[in-house]
Coordinates of C-alpha atoms in Angstrom, one line a residue:
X1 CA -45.3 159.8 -150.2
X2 CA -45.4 157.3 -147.3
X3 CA -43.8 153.8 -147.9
X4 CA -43.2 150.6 -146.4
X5 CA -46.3 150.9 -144.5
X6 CA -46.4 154.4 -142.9
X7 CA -49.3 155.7 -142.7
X8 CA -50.7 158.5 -145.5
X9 CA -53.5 160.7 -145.6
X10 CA -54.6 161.3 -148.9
X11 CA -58.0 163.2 -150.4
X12 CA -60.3 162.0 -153.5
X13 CA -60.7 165.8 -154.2
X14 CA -57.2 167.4 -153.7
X15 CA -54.6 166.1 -155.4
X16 CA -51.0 166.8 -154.6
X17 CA -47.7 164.7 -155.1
X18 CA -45.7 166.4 -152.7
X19 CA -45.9 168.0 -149.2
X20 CA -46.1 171.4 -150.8
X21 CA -48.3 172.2 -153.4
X22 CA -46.1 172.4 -157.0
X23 CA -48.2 175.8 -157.5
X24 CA -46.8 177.3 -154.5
X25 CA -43.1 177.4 -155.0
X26 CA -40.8 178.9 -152.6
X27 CA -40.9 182.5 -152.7
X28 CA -37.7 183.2 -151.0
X29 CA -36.3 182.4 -154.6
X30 CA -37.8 186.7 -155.0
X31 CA -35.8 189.4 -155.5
X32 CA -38.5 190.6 -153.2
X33 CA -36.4 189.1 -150.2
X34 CA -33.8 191.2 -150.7
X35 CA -35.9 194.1 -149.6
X36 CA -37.6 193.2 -146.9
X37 CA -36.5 189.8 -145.8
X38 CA -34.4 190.1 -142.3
X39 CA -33.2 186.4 -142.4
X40 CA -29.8 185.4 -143.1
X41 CA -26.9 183.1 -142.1
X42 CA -24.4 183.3 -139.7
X43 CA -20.7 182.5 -141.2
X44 CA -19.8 178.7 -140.9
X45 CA -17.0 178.0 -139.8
X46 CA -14.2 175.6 -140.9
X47 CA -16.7 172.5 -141.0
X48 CA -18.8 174.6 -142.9
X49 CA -21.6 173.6 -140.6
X50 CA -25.1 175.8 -140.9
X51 CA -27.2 176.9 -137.3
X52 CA -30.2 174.7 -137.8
X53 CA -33.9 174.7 -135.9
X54 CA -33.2 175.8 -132.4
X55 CA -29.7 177.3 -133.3
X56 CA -28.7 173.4 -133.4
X57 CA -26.0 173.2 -135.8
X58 CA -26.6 171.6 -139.3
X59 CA -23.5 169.6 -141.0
X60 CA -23.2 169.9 -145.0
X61 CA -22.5 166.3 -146.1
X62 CA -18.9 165.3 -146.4
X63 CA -18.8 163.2 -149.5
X64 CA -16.8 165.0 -152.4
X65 CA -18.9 164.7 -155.6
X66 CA -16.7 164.1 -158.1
X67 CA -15.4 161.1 -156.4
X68 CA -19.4 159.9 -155.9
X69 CA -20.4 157.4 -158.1
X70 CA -23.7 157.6 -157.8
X71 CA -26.1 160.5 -159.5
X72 CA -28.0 162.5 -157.7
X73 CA -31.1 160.3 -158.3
X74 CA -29.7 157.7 -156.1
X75 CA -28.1 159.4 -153.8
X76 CA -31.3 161.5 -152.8
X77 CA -33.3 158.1 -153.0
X78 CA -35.7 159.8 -155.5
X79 CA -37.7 157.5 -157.6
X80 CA -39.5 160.7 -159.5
X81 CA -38.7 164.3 -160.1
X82 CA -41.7 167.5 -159.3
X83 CA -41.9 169.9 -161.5
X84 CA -40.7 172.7 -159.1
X85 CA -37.5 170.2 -159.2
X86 CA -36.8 171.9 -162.6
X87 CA -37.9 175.3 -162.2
X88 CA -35.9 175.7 -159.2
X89 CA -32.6 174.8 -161.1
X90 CA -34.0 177.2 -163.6
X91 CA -33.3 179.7 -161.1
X92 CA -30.3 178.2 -159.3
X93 CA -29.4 175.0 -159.4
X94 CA -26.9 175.0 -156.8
X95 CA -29.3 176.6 -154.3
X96 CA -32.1 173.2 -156.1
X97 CA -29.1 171.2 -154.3
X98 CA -28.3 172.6 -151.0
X99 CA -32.5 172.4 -150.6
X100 CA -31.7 168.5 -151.0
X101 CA -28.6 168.0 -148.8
X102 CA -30.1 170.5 -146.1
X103 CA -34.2 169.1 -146.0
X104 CA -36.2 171.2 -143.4
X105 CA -33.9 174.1 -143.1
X106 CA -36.5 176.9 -144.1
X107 CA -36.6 180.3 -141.6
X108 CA -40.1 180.7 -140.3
X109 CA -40.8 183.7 -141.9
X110 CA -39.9 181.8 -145.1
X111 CA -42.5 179.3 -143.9
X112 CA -45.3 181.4 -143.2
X113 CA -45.2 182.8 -146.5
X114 CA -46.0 179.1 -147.9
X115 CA -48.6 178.6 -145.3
X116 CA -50.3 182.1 -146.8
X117 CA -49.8 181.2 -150.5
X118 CA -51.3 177.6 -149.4
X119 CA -54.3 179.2 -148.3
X120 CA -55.0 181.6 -150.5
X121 CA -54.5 177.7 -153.0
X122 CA -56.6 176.0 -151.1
X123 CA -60.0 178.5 -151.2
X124 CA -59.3 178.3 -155.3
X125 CA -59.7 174.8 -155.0
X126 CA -62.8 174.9 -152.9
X127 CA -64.9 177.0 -155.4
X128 CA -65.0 174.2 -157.2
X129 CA -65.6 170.9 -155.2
X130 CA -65.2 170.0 -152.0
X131 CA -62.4 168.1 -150.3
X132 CA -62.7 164.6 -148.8
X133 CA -60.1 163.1 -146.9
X134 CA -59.3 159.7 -147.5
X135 CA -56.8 157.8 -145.1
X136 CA -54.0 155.3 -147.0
X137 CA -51.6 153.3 -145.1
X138 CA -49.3 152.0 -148.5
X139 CA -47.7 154.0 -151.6
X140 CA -50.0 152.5 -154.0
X141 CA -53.5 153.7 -152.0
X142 CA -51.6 157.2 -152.3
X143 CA -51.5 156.8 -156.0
X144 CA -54.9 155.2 -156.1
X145 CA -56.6 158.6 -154.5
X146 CA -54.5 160.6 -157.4
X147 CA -55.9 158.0 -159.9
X148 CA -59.4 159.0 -158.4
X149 CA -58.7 162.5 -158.4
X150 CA -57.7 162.4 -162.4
X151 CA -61.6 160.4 -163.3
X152 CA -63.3 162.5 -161.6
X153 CA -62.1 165.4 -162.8
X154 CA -62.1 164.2 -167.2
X155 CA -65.4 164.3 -167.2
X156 CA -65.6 167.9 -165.9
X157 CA -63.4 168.6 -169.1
X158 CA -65.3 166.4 -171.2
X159 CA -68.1 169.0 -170.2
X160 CA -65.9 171.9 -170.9
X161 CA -65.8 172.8 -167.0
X162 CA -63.8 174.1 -165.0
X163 CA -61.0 172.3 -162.8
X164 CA -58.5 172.8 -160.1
X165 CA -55.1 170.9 -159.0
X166 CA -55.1 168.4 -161.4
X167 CA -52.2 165.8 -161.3
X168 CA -49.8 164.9 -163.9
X169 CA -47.2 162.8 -164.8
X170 CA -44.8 161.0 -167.3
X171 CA -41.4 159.9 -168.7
X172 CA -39.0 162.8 -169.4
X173 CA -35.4 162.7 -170.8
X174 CA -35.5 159.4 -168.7
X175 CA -37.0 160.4 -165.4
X176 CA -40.4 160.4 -164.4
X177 CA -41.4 163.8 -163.7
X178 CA -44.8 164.7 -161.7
X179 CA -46.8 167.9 -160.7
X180 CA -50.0 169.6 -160.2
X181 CA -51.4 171.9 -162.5
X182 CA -53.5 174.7 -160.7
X183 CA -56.6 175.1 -163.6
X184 CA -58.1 174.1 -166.5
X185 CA -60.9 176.2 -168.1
X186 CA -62.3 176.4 -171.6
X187 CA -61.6 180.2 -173.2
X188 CA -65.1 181.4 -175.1
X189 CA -63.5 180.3 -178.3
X190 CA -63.4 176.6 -176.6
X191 CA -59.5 176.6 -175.9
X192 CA -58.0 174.6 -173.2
X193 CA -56.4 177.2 -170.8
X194 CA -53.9 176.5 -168.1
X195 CA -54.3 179.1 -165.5
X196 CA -51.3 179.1 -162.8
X197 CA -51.7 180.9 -159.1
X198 CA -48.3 182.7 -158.2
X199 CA -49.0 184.8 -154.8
X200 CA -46.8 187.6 -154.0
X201 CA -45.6 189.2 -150.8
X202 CA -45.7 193.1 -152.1
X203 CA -48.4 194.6 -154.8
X204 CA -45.8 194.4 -157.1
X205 CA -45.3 191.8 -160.7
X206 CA -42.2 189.9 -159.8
X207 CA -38.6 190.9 -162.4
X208 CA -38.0 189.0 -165.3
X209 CA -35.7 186.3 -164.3
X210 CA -38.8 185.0 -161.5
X211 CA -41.2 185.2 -164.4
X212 CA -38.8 183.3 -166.9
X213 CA -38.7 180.4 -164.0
X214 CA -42.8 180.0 -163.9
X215 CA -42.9 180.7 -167.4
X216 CA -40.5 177.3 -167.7
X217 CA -42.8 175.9 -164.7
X218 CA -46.5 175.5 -166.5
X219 CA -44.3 174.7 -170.1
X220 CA -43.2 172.0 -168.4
X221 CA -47.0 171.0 -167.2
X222 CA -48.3 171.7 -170.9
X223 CA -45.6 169.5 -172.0
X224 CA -46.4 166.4 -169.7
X225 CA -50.2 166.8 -170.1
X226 CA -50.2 166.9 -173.3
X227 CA -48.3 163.2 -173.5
X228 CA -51.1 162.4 -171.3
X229 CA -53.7 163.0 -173.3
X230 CA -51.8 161.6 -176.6
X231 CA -51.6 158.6 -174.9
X232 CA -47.8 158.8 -174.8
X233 CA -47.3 158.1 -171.3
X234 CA -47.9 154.5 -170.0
X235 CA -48.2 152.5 -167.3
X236 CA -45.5 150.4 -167.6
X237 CA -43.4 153.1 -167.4
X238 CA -45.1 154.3 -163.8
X239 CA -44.4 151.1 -162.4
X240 CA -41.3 150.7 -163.7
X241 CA -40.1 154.2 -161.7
X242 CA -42.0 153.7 -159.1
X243 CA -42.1 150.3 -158.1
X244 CA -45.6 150.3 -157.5
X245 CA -47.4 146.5 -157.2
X246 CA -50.2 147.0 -159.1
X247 CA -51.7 143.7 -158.0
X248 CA -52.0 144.9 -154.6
X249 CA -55.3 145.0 -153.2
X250 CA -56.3 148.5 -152.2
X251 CA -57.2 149.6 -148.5
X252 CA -60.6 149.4 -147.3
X253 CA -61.1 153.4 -147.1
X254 CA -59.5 153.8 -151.1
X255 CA -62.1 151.0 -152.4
X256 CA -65.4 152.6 -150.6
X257 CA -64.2 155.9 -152.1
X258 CA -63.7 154.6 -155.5
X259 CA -67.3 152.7 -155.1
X260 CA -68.6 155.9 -154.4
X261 CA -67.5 157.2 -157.3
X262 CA -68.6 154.4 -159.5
X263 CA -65.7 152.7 -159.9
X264 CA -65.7 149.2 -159.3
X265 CA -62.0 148.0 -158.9
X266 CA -60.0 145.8 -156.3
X267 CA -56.4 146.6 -157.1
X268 CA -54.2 149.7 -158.3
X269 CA -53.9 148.1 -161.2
X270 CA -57.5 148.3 -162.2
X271 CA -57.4 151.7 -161.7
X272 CA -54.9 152.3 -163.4
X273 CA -56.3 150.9 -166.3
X274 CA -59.7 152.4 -166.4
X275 CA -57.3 155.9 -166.0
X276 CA -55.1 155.1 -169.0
X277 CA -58.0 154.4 -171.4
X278 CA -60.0 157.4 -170.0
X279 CA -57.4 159.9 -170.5
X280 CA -56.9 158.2 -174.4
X281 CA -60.5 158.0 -175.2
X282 CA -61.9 160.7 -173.6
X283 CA -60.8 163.1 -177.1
X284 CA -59.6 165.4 -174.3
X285 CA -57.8 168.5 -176.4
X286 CA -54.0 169.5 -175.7
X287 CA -53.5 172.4 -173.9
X288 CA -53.9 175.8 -176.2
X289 CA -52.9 178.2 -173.7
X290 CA -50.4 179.5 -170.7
X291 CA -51.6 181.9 -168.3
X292 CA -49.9 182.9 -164.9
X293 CA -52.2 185.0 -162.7
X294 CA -49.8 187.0 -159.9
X295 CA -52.3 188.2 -156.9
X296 CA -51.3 190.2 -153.9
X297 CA -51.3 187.8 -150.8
X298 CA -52.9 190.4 -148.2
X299 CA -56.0 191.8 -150.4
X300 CA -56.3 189.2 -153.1
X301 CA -55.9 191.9 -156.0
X302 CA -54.9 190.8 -159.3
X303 CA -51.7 192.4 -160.1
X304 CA -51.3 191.2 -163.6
X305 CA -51.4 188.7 -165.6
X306 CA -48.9 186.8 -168.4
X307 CA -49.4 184.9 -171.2
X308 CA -46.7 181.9 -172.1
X309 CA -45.9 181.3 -175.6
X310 CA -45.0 177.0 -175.6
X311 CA -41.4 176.8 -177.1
X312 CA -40.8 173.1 -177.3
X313 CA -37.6 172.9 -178.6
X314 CA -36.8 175.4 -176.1
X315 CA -38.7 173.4 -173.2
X316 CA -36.3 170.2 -174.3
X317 CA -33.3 171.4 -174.2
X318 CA -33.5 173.0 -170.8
X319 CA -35.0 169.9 -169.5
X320 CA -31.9 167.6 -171.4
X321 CA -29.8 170.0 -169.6
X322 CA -31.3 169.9 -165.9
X323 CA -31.6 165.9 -166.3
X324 CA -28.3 166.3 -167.0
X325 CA -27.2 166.9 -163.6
X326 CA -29.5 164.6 -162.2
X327 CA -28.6 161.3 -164.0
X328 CA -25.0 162.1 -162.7
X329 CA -23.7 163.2 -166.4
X330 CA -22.5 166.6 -164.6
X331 CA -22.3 168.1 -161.8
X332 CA -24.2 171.1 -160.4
X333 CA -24.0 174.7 -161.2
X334 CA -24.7 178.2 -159.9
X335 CA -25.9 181.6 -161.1
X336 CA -24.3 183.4 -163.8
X337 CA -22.1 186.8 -162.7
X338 CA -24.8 188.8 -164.3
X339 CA -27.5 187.1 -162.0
X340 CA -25.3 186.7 -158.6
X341 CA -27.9 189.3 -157.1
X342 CA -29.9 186.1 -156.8
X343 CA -27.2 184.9 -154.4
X344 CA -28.4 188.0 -151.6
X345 CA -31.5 186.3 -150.2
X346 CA -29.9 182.6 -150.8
X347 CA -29.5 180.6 -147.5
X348 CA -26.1 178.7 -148.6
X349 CA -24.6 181.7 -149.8
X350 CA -22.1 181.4 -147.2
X351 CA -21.3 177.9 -147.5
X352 CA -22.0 177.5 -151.6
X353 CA -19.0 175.7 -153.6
X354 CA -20.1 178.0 -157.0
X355 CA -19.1 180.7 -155.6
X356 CA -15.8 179.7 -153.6
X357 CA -14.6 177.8 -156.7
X358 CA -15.1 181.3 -158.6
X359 CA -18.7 180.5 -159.8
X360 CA -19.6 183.9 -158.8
X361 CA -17.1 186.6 -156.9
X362 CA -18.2 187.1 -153.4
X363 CA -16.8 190.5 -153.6
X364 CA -20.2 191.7 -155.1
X365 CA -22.7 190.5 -152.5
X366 CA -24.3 192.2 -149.8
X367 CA -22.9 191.7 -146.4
X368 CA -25.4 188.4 -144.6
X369 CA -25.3 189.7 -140.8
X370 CA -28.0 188.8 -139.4
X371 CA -28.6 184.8 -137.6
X372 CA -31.7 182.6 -138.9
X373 CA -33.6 182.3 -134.9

């Protein structure tokens, strides 16, 4: 999200809080990689430095965390989590935090499969309502357009319609925590169903340990939705993480939008009212049920589907224990030895601290030999 008067381009229809859609998360994380991916690192040397874009070199920061008194939250500037934040440590951590330090370094065929799953996103989205692209120049038009997005798509569940990338966030273990959640549909018995999009490479259901992490992934959307709804998140608390001014008058392009709409409101904080007493009043249900849909990238066939029972207890403590590491109460942590098959298709295998300190023994990983061009 652009600050401090850089220029953002926003849309009243697609909603998004990061770059990358939350629905689309890396899928170098696969097993699937390890088959037929042909990236890898080169060795670093002594100043454990990585080859970069253009076979630059890449330095790994060179402050010592446990002499860092900062968490991770400062140090990375972050004012709010994404929900992939989490499910990523639910996979590896350690990798979560090299993907921090190292912003940018992705391989290109790594990239393209985001650009694909993207895609195949965006033509989801545009079954349903069509995309209109509204330019922001300050953080709070950004979140006004989000705002927009979430009343005009309550009424459509009001309706018991059908939506797509809707946004949500709140207050978790401390942390504001944000996402997008793919769908929302009534089932013929009238329950609320969260559908989530996972593409894959190869017509082929990913292994457990990838299907435990987007499992965790829409948990984690039911669980902040749901406070939503129950009016438990509140506006004080966005403001207070991410120092929006809601007095701020919006841009010109944000308030013709919103007029469009019906909306008749000068400032973020007006819509930010209206949004808060929408999403309390509007008697819109919880969510009843979890559903991840995997689809083969090149011929759009279903390959399965998998239903998610909510575990809340379960949901909490893995979220205490991720927050953990980001409010600086300890420090990061790798793979398991029984998962260290993980650490084949991992960029920063060479250069990772897990498994130099004895995190995981190098002696069982496939040879990298081949150079990221």
């Amino acid at each position: 999200m652009a600050e401090n008067g850089e220029e953002e381009t926003g849309s009243v229809e697609a909603s998004g809080f990061s770059d990358l859609s939350d629905s689309e998360l890396l899928e170098y994380l696969d097993l699937e990689d390890t088959q037929e991916s042909s990236a890898s690192l080169s060795k670093p040397g002594p100043s454990s430095e990585l080859p970069g874009k253009d076979d630059k070199l890449t330095s790994l920061p060179k402050w010592k965390r446990g002499l860092d008194v900062s968490s991770p939250m400062e140090r990375f500037h972050l004012k709010h989590l994404y929900v992939t934040d989490l499910s990523t440590q639910d996979w590896c951590e350690q990798q979560m935090v090299y993907g921090k330090e190292l912003p940018g370094f992705l391989a290109p065929e790594k990239a393209a499969v985001l650009d694909t799953g993207a895609s195949i996103h965006l033509a989801r989205e545009l079954e349903v309502h069509d995309l209109v692209t509204v330019p922001t120049t300050t953080k709070e038009d950004a979140w006004a357009v989000k705002f927009l997005n979430i009343l005009s798509m309550i009424p459509v569940l009001q309706s018991e319609g059908r939506i797509r990338e809707f946004p949500v966030f709140g207050e978790v273990e401390g942390v504001l925590l944000v996402g997008v959640i793919d769908e929302l549909h009534y089932t013929a018995k009238g329950e609320l169903e969260l559908a989530e999009l996972k593409t894959r490479r190869r017509p082929m259901l990913p292994l457990e340990a990838q299907k435990k992490k987007d499992c965790f992934q829409i948990s984690l959307y039911k669980y902040i939705f749901d406070a939503m709804v129950q009016g438990k998140v509140t506006s004080a608390s966005l403001i207070h993480h991410t120092k929006l001014c809601p007095d701020k008058p919006l841009g010109p392009s944000v308030l013709r939008h919103a007029r469009q709409g019906g909306f008749s409101v000068k400032s973020l904080g007006d819509l930010m009212e209206l949004v808060f007493l929408s999403l309390t009043l509007s008697d819109l249900p919880v969510i009843d049920i979890l559903k991840i849909e995997y689809i083969h990238q090149e011929t759009a066939t279903v390959l399965g589907t998998e239903i998610v029972a909510f575990e809340e207890k379960e949901v909490r403590g893995k979220v205490q224990h991720y927050m953990a590491y980001w409010m600086g109460h300890r420090e990061p942590q790798g793979v398991d030895v029984e998962e260290a098959w993980k650490c084949r298709t991992c960029n920063y295998a060479d250069i990772c601290e897990w498994r130099k300190g004895g995190g995981v023994p190098s002696s069982i990983l496939e040879p990298l030999a081949k150079k990221v061009k």
